[in-house]
CSV table of N, CA and C in Angstrom, one decimal:
chain,number,residue,atom,x,y,z
A,794,MET,N,88.2,116.5,36.5
A,794,MET,CA,87.8,117.6,37.4
A,794,MET,C,88.9,117.8,38.4
A,795,PRO,N,89.2,119.1,38.7
A,795,PRO,CA,90.3,119.4,39.6
A,795,PRO,C,89.9,119.1,41.0
A,796,THR,N,90.8,118.6,41.8
A,796,THR,CA,90.7,118.4,43.2
A,796,THR,C,92.0,118.9,43.9
A,797,LYS,N,92.1,118.7,45.2
A,797,LYS,CA,93.3,119.2,45.8
A,797,LYS,C,94.5,118.4,45.3
A,798,GLU,N,94.3,117.2,44.9
A,798,GLU,CA,95.4,116.4,44.4
A,798,GLU,C,95.7,116.7,42.9
A,799,THR,N,94.7,117.2,42.2
A,799,THR,CA,94.9,117.6,40.8
A,799,THR,C,94.3,119.0,40.6
A,800,PRO,N,95.1,120.0,40.9
A,800,PRO,CA,94.5,121.4,40.8
A,800,PRO,C,94.2,121.7,39.3
A,801,PRO,N,93.5,122.8,39.1
A,801,PRO,CA,93.1,123.2,37.8
A,801,PRO,C,94.3,123.6,36.9
A,802,LEU,N,94.3,123.2,35.7
A,802,LEU,CA,95.4,123.6,34.7
A,802,LEU,C,95.1,124.9,34.1
A,803,PHE,N,93.8,125.2,33.9
A,803,PHE,CA,93.4,126.5,33.3
A,803,PHE,C,92.5,127.3,34.2
A,804,ALA,N,92.6,128.6,34.2
A,804,ALA,CA,91.7,129.5,34.8
A,804,ALA,C,91.0,130.2,33.6
A,805,ILE,N,89.7,130.1,33.5
A,805,ILE,CA,89.0,130.8,32.4
A,805,ILE,C,88.3,132.0,32.9
A,806,ALA,N,88.7,133.1,32.4
A,806,ALA,CA,88.2,134.4,32.8
A,806,ALA,C,87.1,134.9,31.8
A,807,VAL,N,85.9,135.1,32.4
A,807,VAL,CA,84.8,135.6,31.6
A,807,VAL,C,84.2,136.8,32.2
A,808,PRO,N,84.4,138.0,31.6
A,808,PRO,CA,83.8,139.2,32.0
A,808,PRO,C,82.3,139.2,31.5
A,809,ALA,N,81.4,139.6,32.4
A,809,ALA,CA,80.0,139.6,32.0
A,809,ALA,C,79.4,141.0,32.3
A,810,TRP,N,78.8,141.6,31.2
A,810,TRP,CA,78.1,142.8,31.3
A,810,TRP,C,76.9,142.7,30.4
A,811,ARG,N,75.7,142.8,30.9
A,811,ARG,CA,74.5,142.7,30.1
A,811,ARG,C,74.6,141.5,29.2
A,812,ALA,N,74.9,140.3,29.8
A,812,ALA,CA,75.1,139.1,29.0
A,812,ALA,C,74.1,138.0,29.4
A,813,SER,N,73.0,138.4,30.0
A,813,SER,CA,72.0,137.4,30.4
A,813,SER,C,71.5,136.5,29.3
A,814,ALA,N,71.5,137.0,28.0
A,814,ALA,CA,71.0,136.3,26.9
A,814,ALA,C,72.0,135.3,26.4
A,815,THR,N,73.3,135.5,26.7
A,815,THR,CA,74.4,134.6,26.1
A,815,THR,C,75.2,133.9,27.1
A,816,ILE,N,75.3,134.3,28.3
A,816,ILE,CA,76.2,133.7,29.3
A,816,ILE,C,76.0,132.2,29.5
A,817,GLY,N,74.8,131.8,29.5
A,817,GLY,CA,74.5,130.4,29.6
A,817,GLY,C,75.1,129.5,28.6
A,818,THR,N,75.1,130.0,27.4
A,818,THR,CA,75.8,129.2,26.3
A,818,THR,C,77.3,129.2,26.5
A,819,ALA,N,77.8,130.3,26.9
A,819,ALA,CA,79.3,130.4,27.1
A,819,ALA,C,79.7,129.5,28.2
A,820,VAL,N,79.0,129.5,29.3
A,820,VAL,CA,79.3,128.6,30.5
A,820,VAL,C,79.1,127.1,30.0
A,821,ALA,N,78.1,126.8,29.3
A,821,ALA,CA,77.8,125.4,28.9
A,821,ALA,C,79.0,124.9,28.0
A,822,SER,N,79.5,125.8,27.1
A,822,SER,CA,80.6,125.4,26.3
A,822,SER,C,81.9,125.1,27.0
A,823,VAL,N,82.1,125.8,28.2
A,823,VAL,CA,83.2,125.5,29.0
A,823,VAL,C,83.0,124.2,29.7
A,824,LEU,N,81.8,124.0,30.3
A,824,LEU,CA,81.5,122.7,31.0
A,824,LEU,C,81.6,121.5,30.1
A,825,ALA,N,81.5,121.7,28.8
A,825,ALA,CA,81.5,120.6,27.8
A,825,ALA,C,82.9,120.3,27.4
A,826,GLN,N,83.9,120.9,27.9
A,826,GLN,CA,85.3,120.7,27.5
A,826,GLN,C,85.8,119.3,27.8
A,827,THR,N,86.6,118.7,26.9
A,827,THR,CA,87.2,117.4,27.1
A,827,THR,C,88.3,117.5,28.1
A,828,GLU,N,89.0,118.6,28.2
A,828,GLU,CA,90.0,118.9,29.3
A,828,GLU,C,89.2,119.4,30.4
A,829,THR,N,89.1,118.7,31.5
A,829,THR,CA,88.2,119.1,32.6
A,829,THR,C,88.9,119.8,33.8
A,830,ARG,N,90.3,119.9,33.7
A,830,ARG,CA,91.0,120.6,34.8
A,830,ARG,C,91.0,122.1,34.6
A,831,PHE,N,89.9,122.7,35.0
A,831,PHE,CA,89.8,124.1,34.8
A,831,PHE,C,89.0,124.7,36.0
A,832,GLU,N,89.2,126.0,36.2
A,832,GLU,CA,88.3,126.8,37.0
A,832,GLU,C,87.7,127.9,36.1
A,833,LEU,N,86.4,128.1,36.2
A,833,LEU,CA,85.7,129.1,35.4
A,833,LEU,C,85.4,130.2,36.3
A,834,ILE,N,85.9,131.4,36.1
A,834,ILE,CA,85.6,132.6,36.9
A,834,ILE,C,84.9,133.6,36.1
A,835,VAL,N,83.6,133.7,36.4
A,835,VAL,CA,82.7,134.7,35.7
A,835,VAL,C,82.7,136.0,36.6
A,836,ILE,N,83.1,137.1,36.0
A,836,ILE,CA,83.0,138.4,36.7
A,836,ILE,C,81.7,139.1,36.3
A,837,ASP,N,80.8,139.2,37.2
A,837,ASP,CA,79.6,140.0,37.0
A,837,ASP,C,80.0,141.4,37.3
A,838,ASP,N,80.2,142.2,36.2
A,838,ASP,CA,80.7,143.5,36.3
A,838,ASP,C,79.6,144.6,36.5
A,839,GLY,N,78.9,144.4,37.6
A,839,GLY,CA,77.8,145.3,38.0
A,839,GLY,C,76.7,145.3,37.0
A,840,CYS,N,76.3,144.1,36.5
A,840,CYS,CA,75.3,143.9,35.5
A,840,CYS,C,73.9,144.3,36.1
A,841,PRO,N,73.2,145.1,35.3
A,841,PRO,CA,71.8,145.4,35.7
A,841,PRO,C,70.8,144.2,35.3
A,842,ASP,N,71.3,143.3,34.5
A,842,ASP,CA,70.5,142.2,34.0
A,842,ASP,C,70.7,140.9,34.7
A,843,HIS,N,71.4,140.9,35.8
A,843,HIS,CA,71.7,139.7,36.6
A,843,HIS,C,72.4,138.6,35.8
A,844,SER,N,73.4,139.0,35.0
A,844,SER,CA,74.2,138.0,34.3
A,844,SER,C,74.9,137.0,35.2
A,845,GLY,N,75.3,137.4,36.3
A,845,GLY,CA,76.0,136.5,37.3
A,845,GLY,C,75.0,135.4,37.7
A,846,ALA,N,73.8,135.7,38.0
A,846,ALA,CA,72.8,134.7,38.4
A,846,ALA,C,72.5,133.8,37.2
A,847,HIS,N,72.5,134.3,36.0
A,847,HIS,CA,72.3,133.4,34.8
A,847,HIS,C,73.4,132.5,34.7
A,848,ALA,N,74.7,133.0,34.9
A,848,ALA,CA,75.8,132.1,34.8
A,848,ALA,C,75.8,131.0,35.9
A,849,ALA,N,75.4,131.4,37.1
A,849,ALA,CA,75.3,130.4,38.2
A,849,ALA,C,74.3,129.4,37.9
A,850,HIS,N,73.1,129.8,37.3
A,850,HIS,CA,72.1,128.8,36.9
A,850,HIS,C,72.7,127.8,35.9
A,851,ALA,N,73.4,128.3,34.9
A,851,ALA,CA,74.0,127.5,33.8
A,851,ALA,C,75.0,126.5,34.4
A,852,ALA,N,75.7,127.0,35.5
A,852,ALA,CA,76.8,126.1,36.1
A,852,ALA,C,76.1,125.0,36.8
A,853,ASN,N,74.9,125.1,37.3
A,853,ASN,CA,74.2,124.0,37.9
A,853,ASN,C,75.0,123.4,39.1
A,854,GLY,N,75.6,124.3,39.9
A,854,GLY,CA,76.3,123.8,41.1
A,854,GLY,C,77.7,123.2,40.8
A,855,ASP,N,78.2,123.3,39.6
A,855,ASP,CA,79.5,122.7,39.3
A,855,ASP,C,80.5,123.5,40.2
A,856,PRO,N,81.3,122.8,41.0
A,856,PRO,CA,82.3,123.5,41.9
A,856,PRO,C,83.4,124.2,41.2
A,857,ARG,N,83.6,123.9,39.9
A,857,ARG,CA,84.7,124.5,39.1
A,857,ARG,C,84.3,126.0,38.7
A,858,VAL,N,83.1,126.4,38.9
A,858,VAL,CA,82.6,127.7,38.5
A,858,VAL,C,82.4,128.6,39.7
A,859,ARG,N,83.0,129.8,39.6
A,859,ARG,CA,82.8,130.8,40.6
A,859,ARG,C,82.3,132.1,39.9
A,860,ILE,N,81.4,132.7,40.6
A,860,ILE,CA,80.8,134.0,40.2
A,860,ILE,C,81.4,135.1,41.1
A,861,VAL,N,82.0,136.1,40.6
A,861,VAL,CA,82.5,137.2,41.4
A,861,VAL,C,81.8,138.4,41.0
A,862,MET,N,81.3,139.1,42.0
A,862,MET,CA,80.5,140.3,41.7
A,862,MET,C,81.4,141.5,42.0
A,863,GLN,N,81.3,142.5,41.1
A,863,GLN,CA,82.1,143.8,41.4
A,863,GLN,C,81.3,144.9,40.7
A,864,PRO,N,81.5,146.2,41.2
A,864,PRO,CA,80.9,147.3,40.6
A,864,PRO,C,81.4,147.4,39.1
A,865,ASN,N,80.6,148.0,38.3
A,865,ASN,CA,81.0,148.1,36.9
A,865,ASN,C,82.3,148.9,36.7
A,866,GLN,N,83.3,148.2,36.1
A,866,GLN,CA,84.6,148.8,35.8
A,866,GLN,C,85.1,148.6,34.4
A,867,GLY,N,84.3,147.8,33.6
A,867,GLY,CA,84.7,147.6,32.3
A,867,GLY,C,85.3,146.2,32.1
A,868,PRO,N,85.4,145.7,30.8
A,868,PRO,CA,85.9,144.4,30.6
A,868,PRO,C,87.3,144.1,31.0
A,869,SER,N,88.2,145.1,30.8
A,869,SER,CA,89.6,144.9,31.2
A,869,SER,C,89.8,144.7,32.7
A,870,ALA,N,89.1,145.5,33.5
A,870,ALA,CA,89.2,145.3,34.9
A,870,ALA,C,88.5,144.0,35.3
A,871,ALA,N,87.4,143.6,34.7
A,871,ALA,CA,86.8,142.3,35.0
A,871,ALA,C,87.8,141.2,34.7
A,872,ARG,N,88.4,141.2,33.5
A,872,ARG,CA,89.4,140.2,33.2
A,872,ARG,C,90.5,140.1,34.3
A,873,ASN,N,91.0,141.3,34.6
A,873,ASN,CA,92.1,141.4,35.6
A,873,ASN,C,91.6,140.8,37.0
A,874,ALA,N,90.4,141.1,37.3
A,874,ALA,CA,89.8,140.5,38.6
A,874,ALA,C,89.8,139.0,38.5
A,875,ALA,N,89.4,138.5,37.4
A,875,ALA,CA,89.4,137.0,37.3
A,875,ALA,C,90.8,136.4,37.4
A,876,VAL,N,91.7,137.0,36.7
A,876,VAL,CA,93.1,136.6,36.8
A,876,VAL,C,93.6,136.6,38.3
A,877,ALA,N,93.3,137.7,39.0
A,877,ALA,CA,93.7,137.8,40.4
A,877,ALA,C,93.0,136.7,41.2
A,878,ALA,N,91.8,136.3,40.9
A,878,ALA,CA,91.1,135.3,41.7
A,878,ALA,C,91.5,133.9,41.3
A,879,SER,N,92.3,133.7,40.3
A,879,SER,CA,92.6,132.4,39.7
A,879,SER,C,93.7,131.7,40.5
A,880,THR,N,93.7,130.4,40.4
A,880,THR,CA,94.8,129.6,41.0
A,880,THR,C,95.5,128.7,40.0
A,881,ALA,N,95.1,128.7,38.8
A,881,ALA,CA,95.7,127.9,37.7
A,881,ALA,C,96.9,128.5,37.1
A,882,PRO,N,97.8,127.7,36.5
A,882,PRO,CA,99.0,128.3,35.9
A,882,PRO,C,98.8,128.9,34.5
A,883,LEU,N,97.7,128.4,33.8
A,883,LEU,CA,97.4,128.9,32.5
A,883,LEU,C,96.1,129.7,32.5
A,884,ILE,N,96.0,130.8,31.9
A,884,ILE,CA,94.9,131.7,31.8
A,884,ILE,C,94.3,131.7,30.4
A,885,ALA,N,93.0,131.5,30.4
A,885,ALA,CA,92.2,131.5,29.1
A,885,ALA,C,91.1,132.6,29.2
A,886,PHE,N,90.9,133.3,28.1
A,886,PHE,CA,89.9,134.3,28.1
A,886,PHE,C,88.7,133.9,27.2
A,887,LEU,N,87.5,134.1,27.7
A,887,LEU,CA,86.3,133.8,26.9
A,887,LEU,C,85.3,135.0,27.2
A,888,ASP,N,84.8,135.5,26.1
A,888,ASP,CA,83.8,136.6,26.3
A,888,ASP,C,82.5,135.9,26.5
A,889,ALA,N,81.6,136.6,27.2
A,889,ALA,CA,80.3,136.1,27.6
A,889,ALA,C,79.4,135.8,26.5
A,890,ASP,N,79.7,136.4,25.3
A,890,ASP,CA,78.8,136.1,24.1
A,890,ASP,C,79.5,135.2,23.1
A,891,ASP,N,80.5,134.5,23.6
A,891,ASP,CA,81.2,133.5,22.7
A,891,ASP,C,81.0,132.1,23.3
A,892,ARG,N,81.5,131.1,22.5
A,892,ARG,CA,81.5,129.7,23.0
A,892,ARG,C,82.6,129.0,22.4
A,893,TRP,N,83.0,127.9,23.0
A,893,TRP,CA,84.2,127.1,22.6
A,893,TRP,C,83.7,125.8,22.1
A,894,ARG,N,84.5,125.2,21.2
A,894,ARG,CA,84.3,123.8,20.7
A,894,ARG,C,84.8,122.9,21.9
A,895,PRO,N,84.3,121.7,22.1
A,895,PRO,CA,84.6,120.9,23.2
A,895,PRO,C,86.1,120.6,23.4
A,896,GLU,N,86.9,120.7,22.3
A,896,GLU,CA,88.3,120.3,22.4
A,896,GLU,C,89.2,121.5,22.5
A,897,THR,N,88.7,122.7,22.7
A,897,THR,CA,89.5,123.9,22.8
A,897,THR,C,90.6,123.9,23.8
A,898,LEU,N,90.2,123.6,25.1
A,898,LEU,CA,91.3,123.6,26.1
A,898,LEU,C,92.2,122.4,25.9
A,899,ALA,N,91.8,121.3,25.4
A,899,ALA,CA,92.7,120.2,25.2
A,899,ALA,C,93.7,120.5,24.2
A,900,ARG,N,93.3,121.2,23.1
A,900,ARG,CA,94.3,121.6,22.1
A,900,ARG,C,95.3,122.6,22.6
A,901,HIS,N,94.9,123.5,23.5
A,901,HIS,CA,95.9,124.5,24.0
A,901,HIS,C,96.8,123.7,25.1
A,902,ARG,N,96.2,122.8,25.8
A,902,ARG,CA,97.0,122.0,26.7
A,902,ARG,C,98.1,121.3,26.0
A,903,ASP,N,97.8,120.7,24.9
A,903,ASP,CA,98.7,119.9,24.1
A,903,ASP,C,99.8,120.9,23.5
A,904,ALA,N,99.4,122.1,23.1
A,904,ALA,CA,100.4,123.1,22.6
A,904,ALA,C,101.4,123.5,23.7
A,905,PHE,N,100.9,123.6,24.9
A,905,PHE,CA,101.8,124.0,26.0
A,905,PHE,C,102.7,122.8,26.5
A,906,ALA,N,102.6,121.7,25.9
A,906,ALA,CA,103.6,120.6,26.1
A,906,ALA,C,105.0,121.1,25.7
A,907,ASP,N,105.1,122.1,24.8
A,907,ASP,CA,106.3,122.7,24.3
A,907,ASP,C,106.7,123.7,25.4
A,908,PRO,N,107.8,123.5,26.1
A,908,PRO,CA,108.1,124.4,27.2
A,908,PRO,C,108.5,125.8,26.8
A,909,SER,N,108.8,126.0,25.5
A,909,SER,CA,109.2,127.3,25.0
A,909,SER,C,108.0,128.2,24.6
A,910,LEU,N,106.8,127.6,24.6
A,910,LEU,CA,105.6,128.3,24.3
A,910,LEU,C,105.2,129.2,25.4
A,911,GLY,N,104.9,130.5,25.1
A,911,GLY,CA,104.5,131.4,26.1
A,911,GLY,C,103.1,131.9,26.0
A,912,VAL,N,102.5,131.7,24.8
A,912,VAL,CA,101.1,132.1,24.6
A,912,VAL,C,100.6,131.3,23.5
A,913,SER,N,99.3,131.1,23.5
A,913,SER,CA,98.7,130.4,22.3
A,913,SER,C,97.3,131.1,22.0
A,914,PHE,N,96.9,131.0,20.8
A,914,PHE,CA,95.6,131.5,20.4
A,914,PHE,C,95.0,130.6,19.4
A,915,ALA,N,93.8,130.8,19.0
A,915,ALA,CA,93.1,130.0,18.0
A,915,ALA,C,92.4,130.9,17.1
A,916,ARG,N,92.0,130.3,16.0
A,916,ARG,CA,91.2,130.9,15.0
A,916,ARG,C,89.8,131.1,15.6
A,917,ILE,N,89.1,132.1,15.0
A,917,ILE,CA,87.7,132.3,15.4
A,917,ILE,C,86.8,132.0,14.2
A,918,ARG,N,85.6,131.7,14.5
A,918,ARG,CA,84.6,131.5,13.5
A,918,ARG,C,83.3,132.3,13.8
A,919,PHE,N,82.8,133.0,12.9
A,919,PHE,CA,81.6,133.8,13.2
A,919,PHE,C,80.4,133.0,12.8
A,920,PHE,N,79.4,133.1,13.5
A,920,PHE,CA,78.1,132.4,13.2
A,920,PHE,C,77.0,133.2,13.5
């Protein structure tokens, strides 16, 4: 878990719009990561369904999770707002209706051990 002595390695940007049915699962998948040095920034993009409140409930007080409210501006602006609010050197994007396997961040961390790597991505699986 990040502290002042060990800051977050990843900032995870999650734009949320009408995501109350899925945001809890997305947040839970981040909190289950084996790499725990992250900050999770959920941008409630003016949601009429209280997606931000659902994300906060799923976070259960975890200090690594921040909910940022903004008027609806669309997913690109929401991702940019999360990046602007981040403090970590690596940025990861997760949609509010997606979820990660527990080793997702650890695998990307290991890939970035190569200093020539500028970006990484992973396969997706539909379910």
